[in-house]
Short mmCIF file of C-alpha atoms in Angstrom, two decimals:
data_model
loop_
_atom_site.label_atom_id
_atom_site.label_comp_id
_atom_site.label_asym_id
_atom_site.label_seq_id
_atom_site.Cartn_x
_atom_site.Cartn_y
_atom_site.Cartn_z
CA UNK A 1 -17.55 -15.38 2.41
CA UNK A 2 -18.12 -11.88 1.19
CA UNK A 3 -20.67 -9.19 1.69
CA UNK A 4 -21.95 -6.14 -0.07
CA UNK A 5 -21.45 -3.13 2.18
CA UNK A 6 -24.47 -1.30 0.78
CA UNK A 7 -26.96 -4.04 1.57
CA UNK A 8 -29.24 -3.87 4.64
CA UNK A 9 -27.49 -6.76 6.38
CA UNK A 10 -24.15 -4.92 6.39
CA UNK A 11 -24.18 -4.10 10.11
CA UNK A 12 -24.87 -7.77 10.90
CA UNK A 13 -22.02 -8.71 8.58
CA UNK A 14 -19.70 -6.24 10.29
CA UNK A 15 -20.68 -7.67 13.68
CA UNK A 16 -19.78 -11.11 12.33
CA UNK A 17 -16.42 -9.77 11.12
CA UNK A 18 -15.77 -8.23 14.56
CA UNK A 19 -16.53 -11.58 16.22
CA UNK A 20 -14.20 -13.34 13.79
CA UNK A 21 -11.38 -10.90 14.68
CA UNK A 22 -12.03 -11.37 18.42
CA UNK A 23 -11.85 -15.14 17.90
CA UNK A 24 -8.40 -14.76 16.33
CA UNK A 25 -9.57 -15.09 12.73
CA UNK A 26 -8.66 -13.09 9.62
CA UNK A 27 -10.94 -10.58 7.87
CA UNK A 28 -10.11 -8.85 4.58
CA UNK A 29 -11.39 -5.27 4.57
CA UNK A 30 -11.38 -2.29 2.20
CA UNK A 31 -9.43 0.90 2.82
CA UNK A 32 -9.11 3.92 0.54
CA UNK A 33 -5.62 2.72 -0.50
CA UNK A 34 -5.82 -1.09 -1.01
CA UNK A 35 -7.63 -4.02 0.66
CA UNK A 36 -6.06 -5.18 3.91
CA UNK A 37 -5.78 -8.67 5.44
CA UNK A 38 -6.90 -7.90 8.97
CA UNK A 39 -6.20 -9.51 12.35
CA UNK A 40 -6.39 -8.36 15.99
CA UNK A 41 -3.21 -6.29 16.47
CA UNK A 42 -2.89 -7.37 20.11
CA UNK A 43 -3.19 -11.12 19.36
CA UNK A 44 0.22 -12.66 18.47
CA UNK A 45 -1.31 -15.94 17.24
CA UNK A 46 -3.73 -14.12 14.93
CA UNK A 47 -0.87 -11.97 13.59
CA UNK A 48 1.12 -15.13 12.80
CA UNK A 49 -1.84 -16.32 10.68
CA UNK A 50 -1.52 -13.15 8.58
CA UNK A 51 2.15 -13.87 7.86
CA UNK A 52 1.35 -17.52 7.08
CA UNK A 53 -1.52 -16.65 4.71
CA UNK A 54 0.58 -14.09 2.83
CA UNK A 55 3.83 -16.07 2.87
CA UNK A 56 5.41 -12.92 4.31
CA UNK A 57 8.72 -12.96 6.26
CA UNK A 58 7.99 -12.52 9.98
CA UNK A 59 10.59 -9.73 10.36
CA UNK A 60 8.50 -7.57 8.03
CA UNK A 61 6.47 -5.10 10.15
CA UNK A 62 2.73 -4.53 9.76
CA UNK A 63 0.66 -1.34 9.98
CA UNK A 64 -1.84 -1.08 12.84
CA UNK A 65 -5.16 0.46 11.74
CA UNK A 66 -7.14 2.44 14.31
CA UNK A 67 -10.58 4.09 14.34
CA UNK A 68 -11.01 7.84 14.21
CA UNK A 69 -12.82 9.29 17.26
CA UNK A 70 -16.58 9.41 16.76
CA UNK A 71 -17.07 13.17 17.07
CA UNK A 72 -16.02 14.79 13.83
CA UNK A 73 -17.91 17.97 14.70
CA UNK A 74 -15.34 19.02 17.31
CA UNK A 75 -12.99 21.80 16.25
CA UNK A 76 -10.06 19.58 17.24
CA UNK A 77 -10.44 15.79 17.23
CA UNK A 78 -8.60 14.23 20.18
CA UNK A 79 -6.27 11.55 18.80
CA UNK A 80 -4.31 11.05 22.04
CA UNK A 81 -6.62 8.40 23.60
CA UNK A 82 -6.72 6.57 20.24
CA UNK A 83 -2.92 6.26 20.18
CA UNK A 84 -2.34 5.79 23.91
CA UNK A 85 -2.52 1.94 23.82
CA UNK A 86 0.06 1.78 21.01
CA UNK A 87 2.75 4.43 21.30
CA UNK A 88 5.17 5.68 23.92
CA UNK A 89 4.95 9.40 23.25
CA UNK A 90 3.18 11.73 20.84
CA UNK A 91 5.02 14.82 19.62
CA UNK A 92 3.50 18.14 18.57
CA UNK A 93 4.43 17.29 14.97
CA UNK A 94 2.56 13.98 15.24
CA UNK A 95 -0.57 15.79 16.44
CA UNK A 96 -0.31 18.32 13.59
CA UNK A 97 -0.01 15.51 11.01
CA UNK A 98 -2.96 13.60 12.48
CA UNK A 99 -5.18 16.69 12.57
CA UNK A 100 -4.27 17.53 8.96
CA UNK A 101 -4.41 14.09 7.32
CA UNK A 102 -6.26 11.54 9.48
CA UNK A 103 -8.34 9.65 8.67
CA UNK A 104 -6.49 9.20 5.38
CA UNK A 105 -3.61 7.58 3.47
CA UNK A 106 -0.82 8.60 5.88
CA UNK A 107 0.99 6.12 8.18
CA UNK A 108 3.06 7.41 11.11
CA UNK A 109 5.87 5.45 12.81
CA UNK A 110 6.35 5.87 16.58
CA UNK A 111 8.29 4.22 19.40
CA UNK A 112 5.94 1.45 20.46
CA UNK A 113 4.22 0.90 23.79
CA UNK A 114 5.51 -2.21 25.57
CA UNK A 115 2.08 -3.88 25.23
CA UNK A 116 2.31 -4.00 21.40
CA UNK A 117 3.30 -7.54 20.33
CA UNK A 118 6.69 -7.77 18.60
CA UNK A 119 4.95 -9.98 16.00
CA UNK A 120 3.19 -6.83 14.72
CA UNK A 121 6.37 -4.76 14.53
CA UNK A 122 8.70 -7.28 12.92
CA UNK A 123 10.62 -7.46 16.20
CA UNK A 124 11.35 -3.70 16.21
CA UNK A 125 10.73 -1.16 18.98
CA UNK A 126 8.70 1.01 16.57
CA UNK A 127 5.07 0.69 15.47
CA UNK A 128 3.39 2.03 12.31
CA UNK A 129 -0.16 3.41 12.73
CA UNK A 130 -2.84 4.68 10.38
CA UNK A 131 -6.49 5.69 10.58
CA UNK A 132 -8.06 4.66 7.25
CA UNK A 133 -10.74 6.89 5.73
CA UNK A 134 -12.88 4.18 4.11
CA UNK A 135 -16.29 4.20 5.88
CA UNK A 136 -16.46 0.39 6.04
CA UNK A 137 -12.97 0.19 7.59
CA UNK A 138 -13.94 2.89 10.09
CA UNK A 139 -17.15 1.06 11.06
CA UNK A 140 -15.27 -2.22 11.49
CA UNK A 141 -12.60 -0.55 13.66
CA UNK A 142 -15.14 1.31 15.80
CA UNK A 143 -17.14 -1.82 16.51
CA UNK A 144 -14.00 -3.89 17.11
CA UNK A 145 -12.76 -1.28 19.64
CA UNK A 146 -9.13 -2.14 19.01
CA UNK A 147 -6.32 -1.99 16.46
CA UNK A 148 -6.27 -4.21 13.36
CA UNK A 149 -3.06 -5.08 11.54
CA UNK A 150 -3.81 -4.94 7.82
CA UNK A 151 -1.07 -5.59 5.27
CA UNK A 152 -2.32 -5.75 1.67
CA UNK A 153 -4.58 -8.77 1.16
CA UNK A 154 -2.42 -10.60 -1.38
CA UNK A 155 0.37 -13.18 -1.50
CA UNK A 156 3.68 -11.63 -0.46
CA UNK A 157 5.43 -9.58 -3.17
CA UNK A 158 2.48 -9.74 -5.58
CA UNK A 159 0.27 -6.95 -6.94
CA UNK A 160 -1.84 -5.39 -4.17
CA UNK A 161 -5.65 -5.87 -4.35
CA UNK A 162 -7.97 -2.94 -5.03
CA UNK A 163 -11.27 -4.88 -5.10
CA UNK A 164 -12.91 -7.70 -3.13
CA UNK A 165 -12.68 -9.90 -6.26
CA UNK A 166 -8.88 -9.45 -6.25
CA UNK A 167 -8.76 -10.68 -2.65
CA UNK A 168 -10.92 -13.69 -3.48
CA UNK A 169 -8.66 -14.69 -6.37
CA UNK A 170 -5.56 -14.36 -4.15
CA UNK A 171 -6.92 -16.56 -1.36
CA UNK A 172 -9.20 -18.99 -3.19
CA UNK A 173 -8.28 -21.88 -0.90
CA UNK A 174 -8.97 -20.02 2.36
CA UNK A 175 -12.62 -20.85 2.88
CA UNK A 176 -12.69 -19.37 6.40
CA UNK A 177 -11.47 -15.93 5.24
CA UNK A 178 -14.23 -13.35 5.57
CA UNK A 179 -14.07 -10.60 2.91
CA UNK A 180 -15.87 -7.29 3.41
CA UNK A 181 -16.71 -5.80 0.02
CA UNK A 182 -16.43 -2.01 -0.01
CA UNK A 183 -16.12 -1.53 -3.76
CA UNK A 184 -12.99 -0.37 -5.59
CA UNK A 185 -10.27 1.46 -3.64
CA UNK A 186 -10.08 5.14 -4.63
CA UNK A 187 -6.41 5.93 -3.90
CA UNK A 188 -5.11 2.65 -5.31
CA UNK A 189 -1.55 2.66 -3.90
CA UNK A 190 -0.43 2.16 -0.31
CA UNK A 191 -0.19 5.01 2.20
CA UNK A 192 2.66 7.47 2.58
CA UNK A 193 4.82 6.43 5.58
CA UNK A 194 6.49 9.07 7.78
CA UNK A 195 8.89 8.09 10.57
CA UNK A 196 8.52 10.16 13.77
CA UNK A 197 10.30 7.68 16.05
CA UNK A 198 13.56 9.62 16.34
CA UNK A 199 11.63 12.38 18.13
CA UNK A 200 13.30 15.30 16.41
CA UNK A 201 12.37 15.05 12.74
CA UNK A 202 9.93 13.57 10.24
CA UNK A 203 11.50 11.23 7.66
CA UNK A 204 9.79 9.87 4.52
CA UNK A 205 10.04 6.06 4.48
CA UNK A 206 7.57 5.32 1.67
CA UNK A 207 6.07 7.78 -0.83
CA UNK A 208 2.32 7.80 -1.48
CA UNK A 209 -0.54 10.10 -2.41
CA UNK A 210 0.29 12.58 0.39
CA UNK A 211 3.57 14.28 -0.59
CA UNK A 212 6.21 16.10 1.48
CA UNK A 213 5.18 19.32 -0.28
CA UNK A 214 1.56 18.92 0.78
CA UNK A 215 2.65 18.13 4.35
CA UNK A 216 4.80 21.28 4.45
CA UNK A 217 1.98 23.42 3.04
CA UNK A 218 -0.66 22.12 5.48
CA UNK A 219 1.41 21.72 8.67
CA UNK A 220 4.68 23.63 8.25
CA UNK A 221 6.56 20.35 8.96
CA UNK A 222 9.62 19.68 6.80
CA UNK A 223 9.77 16.00 5.82
CA UNK A 224 13.32 14.77 5.31
CA UNK A 225 14.27 12.12 2.78
CA UNK A 226 16.22 9.21 4.32
CA UNK A 227 19.56 10.49 3.00
CA UNK A 228 18.96 13.98 4.42
CA UNK A 229 18.22 12.89 7.95
CA UNK A 230 20.74 13.48 10.73
CA UNK A 231 19.83 10.05 12.03
CA UNK A 232 20.99 8.48 8.77
CA UNK A 233 24.20 10.55 8.79
CA UNK A 234 25.01 9.38 12.28
CA UNK A 235 24.58 5.80 11.19
CA UNK A 236 21.32 5.21 13.10
CA UNK A 237 19.09 2.78 11.22
CA UNK A 238 15.68 3.90 10.04
CA UNK A 239 12.89 1.48 10.98
CA UNK A 240 11.92 -1.21 8.50
CA UNK A 241 8.44 -0.61 7.11
CA UNK A 242 5.89 -2.32 4.85
CA UNK A 243 6.55 -2.32 1.12
CA UNK A 244 10.21 -1.33 1.36
CA UNK A 245 11.73 -4.43 -0.24
CA UNK A 246 13.35 -3.91 -3.63
CA UNK A 247 11.00 -6.44 -5.28
CA UNK A 248 7.34 -5.92 -4.44
CA UNK A 249 3.87 -5.34 -5.95
CA UNK A 250 4.96 -7.55 -8.86
CA UNK A 251 3.10 -9.26 -11.71
CA UNK A 252 4.18 -12.69 -12.99
CA UNK A 253 4.52 -11.29 -16.52
CA UNK A 254 7.84 -9.43 -17.09
CA UNK A 255 7.25 -5.68 -16.62
CA UNK A 256 9.57 -2.91 -17.80
CA UNK A 257 9.42 0.88 -18.00
CA UNK A 258 10.33 2.79 -21.14
CA UNK A 259 11.57 6.38 -21.51
CA UNK A 260 9.60 8.75 -23.76
CA UNK A 261 9.76 7.45 -27.34
CA UNK A 262 12.03 4.52 -26.42
CA UNK A 263 9.77 1.48 -26.63
CA UNK A 264 12.26 -0.30 -28.93
CA UNK A 265 15.06 0.14 -26.39
CA UNK A 266 12.94 -1.52 -23.73
CA UNK A 267 12.29 -4.41 -26.13
CA UNK A 268 15.97 -4.87 -26.93
CA UNK A 269 16.59 -5.87 -23.30
CA UNK A 270 15.00 -9.17 -24.30
CA UNK A 271 17.24 -10.92 -26.84
CA UNK A 272 14.53 -13.44 -27.70
CA UNK A 273 11.94 -11.38 -29.53
CA UNK A 274 8.77 -11.14 -27.50
CA UNK A 275 5.82 -11.70 -29.76
CA UNK A 276 2.94 -10.25 -27.72
CA UNK A 277 3.63 -7.00 -25.90
CA UNK A 278 1.16 -4.82 -24.00
CA UNK A 279 2.27 -1.19 -24.05
CA UNK A 280 0.75 1.41 -21.76
CA UNK A 281 0.74 4.86 -23.37
CA UNK A 282 -0.17 8.23 -21.89
CA UNK A 283 -3.62 9.51 -22.81
CA UNK A 284 -1.88 12.72 -23.90
CA UNK A 285 0.41 10.91 -26.41
CA UNK A 286 -0.27 9.89 -29.97
CA UNK A 287 -0.41 6.21 -30.84
CA UNK A 288 2.88 4.28 -31.14
CA UNK A 289 2.14 2.64 -34.48
CA UNK A 290 3.73 -0.66 -35.49
CA UNK A 291 6.53 0.77 -37.67
CA UNK A 292 9.70 -1.21 -37.65
CA UNK A 293 8.77 -4.10 -35.35
CA UNK A 294 7.24 -6.64 -37.75
CA UNK A 295 7.80 -9.58 -35.40
CA UNK A 296 6.06 -8.00 -32.44
CA UNK A 297 2.33 -7.72 -31.88
CA UNK A 298 1.69 -4.59 -29.80
CA UNK A 299 -1.51 -3.77 -28.06
CA UNK A 300 -1.82 -0.31 -26.60
CA UNK A 301 -3.56 0.53 -23.37
CA UNK A 302 -4.16 4.17 -22.52
CA UNK A 303 -3.17 5.29 -18.99
CA UNK A 304 -4.06 8.65 -17.40
CA UNK A 305 -1.42 11.39 -17.37
CA UNK A 306 -2.86 12.68 -14.08
CA UNK A 307 -0.89 11.21 -11.16
CA UNK A 308 -3.91 10.63 -8.90
CA UNK A 309 -5.94 8.88 -11.61
CA UNK A 310 -2.87 6.84 -12.64
CA UNK A 311 -2.34 5.67 -9.04
CA UNK A 312 -5.96 4.67 -8.56
CA UNK A 313 -5.81 2.38 -11.61
CA UNK A 314 -2.20 1.12 -11.44
CA UNK A 315 -2.73 -2.18 -9.61
CA UNK A 316 -6.02 -2.86 -11.41
CA UNK A 317 -4.19 -2.47 -14.76
CA UNK A 318 -1.24 -4.64 -13.69
CA UNK A 319 -3.56 -7.41 -12.45
CA UNK A 320 -5.69 -7.37 -15.59
CA UNK A 321 -2.67 -7.37 -17.93
CA UNK A 322 -1.04 -10.14 -15.91
CA UNK A 323 -4.06 -12.37 -16.50
CA UNK A 324 -4.14 -11.76 -20.27
CA UNK A 325 -1.10 -13.87 -21.18
CA UNK A 326 1.23 -11.17 -22.58
CA UNK A 327 4.92 -11.95 -23.03
CA UNK A 328 5.93 -8.51 -21.80
CA UNK A 329 4.24 -5.44 -20.30
CA UNK A 330 5.74 -1.99 -20.93
CA UNK A 331 4.77 1.08 -18.88
CA UNK A 332 5.94 4.64 -19.52
CA UNK A 333 8.34 6.10 -16.94
CA UNK A 334 6.35 8.49 -14.75
CA UNK A 335 7.35 12.16 -15.08
CA UNK A 336 9.50 13.85 -12.46
CA UNK A 337 7.77 15.64 -9.59
CA UNK A 338 6.93 14.44 -6.10
CA UNK A 339 3.27 13.82 -6.91
CA UNK A 340 4.57 10.94 -9.11
CA UNK A 341 7.01 9.55 -6.50
CA UNK A 342 4.50 7.08 -5.06
CA UNK A 343 3.62 5.43 -8.37
CA UNK A 344 7.24 5.56 -9.55
CA UNK A 345 8.28 3.73 -6.36
CA UNK A 346 5.62 1.01 -6.89
CA UNK A 347 6.44 0.58 -10.59
CA UNK A 348 10.20 0.28 -9.98
CA UNK A 349 9.66 -2.42 -7.34
CA UNK A 350 7.10 -4.19 -9.55
CA UNK A 351 9.56 -4.21 -12.48
CA UNK A 352 12.34 -5.60 -10.31
CA UNK A 353 10.15 -8.35 -8.90
CA UNK A 354 8.27 -9.20 -12.11
CA UNK A 355 8.58 -12.31 -14.24
CA UNK A 356 7.89 -15.99 -13.69
CA UNK A 357 10.46 -16.20 -10.87
CA UNK A 358 9.02 -13.21 -9.05
CA UNK A 359 8.16 -15.32 -6.01
CA UNK A 360 11.84 -16.16 -5.55
CA UNK A 361 12.80 -12.49 -6.04
CA UNK A 362 10.39 -11.45 -3.33
CA UNK A 363 11.80 -13.90 -0.84
CA UNK A 364 15.41 -12.76 -1.00
#
């Protein structure tokens, strides 16, 4: 079932969703990044249903979503009681990051409290936590009065959903899945993930809209890349986190990236000439033209050259193109610069996992 968040019955619908979560059911809900497939984060049986519905390996950790405190008018929101049921200790850096970026598209990884089920953490002693900014997600979390695990509401390894309709098409057979409709997701790619579990430094585990440069500017905290971290040098393993498999976010149609002006090179990877190719081109570029590829039918699709706009439409574009029966989808390589790292990361994984056998890619 689904609901329209703007309609007058929305609070009744949210109450129904809360009851469903308390009963151990699954509820798909909108966040500002992508739609999540939600379950009670303290209920191991409910969490197992999430893995089963997605076809996701059980050693793959989930992110726990929590509500922001009610009083936003305080000079300093108190996040400590929100995190107390989930994490072992909260550093000064963690508090700075929460005050600067929560609620929002930033996930923080901590040493977990012993009460957090291992099912939610992929068997690890760390837990990933985020306070989403979407008003519907916040209302659901407040009324639920607990944490909700919420991996993207799609089959494992596939393109993440950015609308309620995407979720419905992913889980057509699941008649008991409740879907809260909060419109299209604004950010459009998953949250930035920062590991704070080593206690002494912040390490970037997954790029997203919030960049290390923005974190440094707003908080003075230096975010290390995995290779830079002392922990990595000493051979300590960084925690596994959502979306870190090499093949992920992938369409069934083969997807490749091309360098500036090198569409033909991308085509030559496929010895059998592809007849119908969808080519994404920057809105700032001139048209490709059909010169020199008589056997190929190109259709161009303009994509924004602004990183934030590109991110918000990336999954929507991949889903739509995937359903149009192209033989090949070509996307331009994103420019250098950390504001593009999040979409570059998603595109690389989508390329690697794409193609008709993408489900087998995702599983190994």
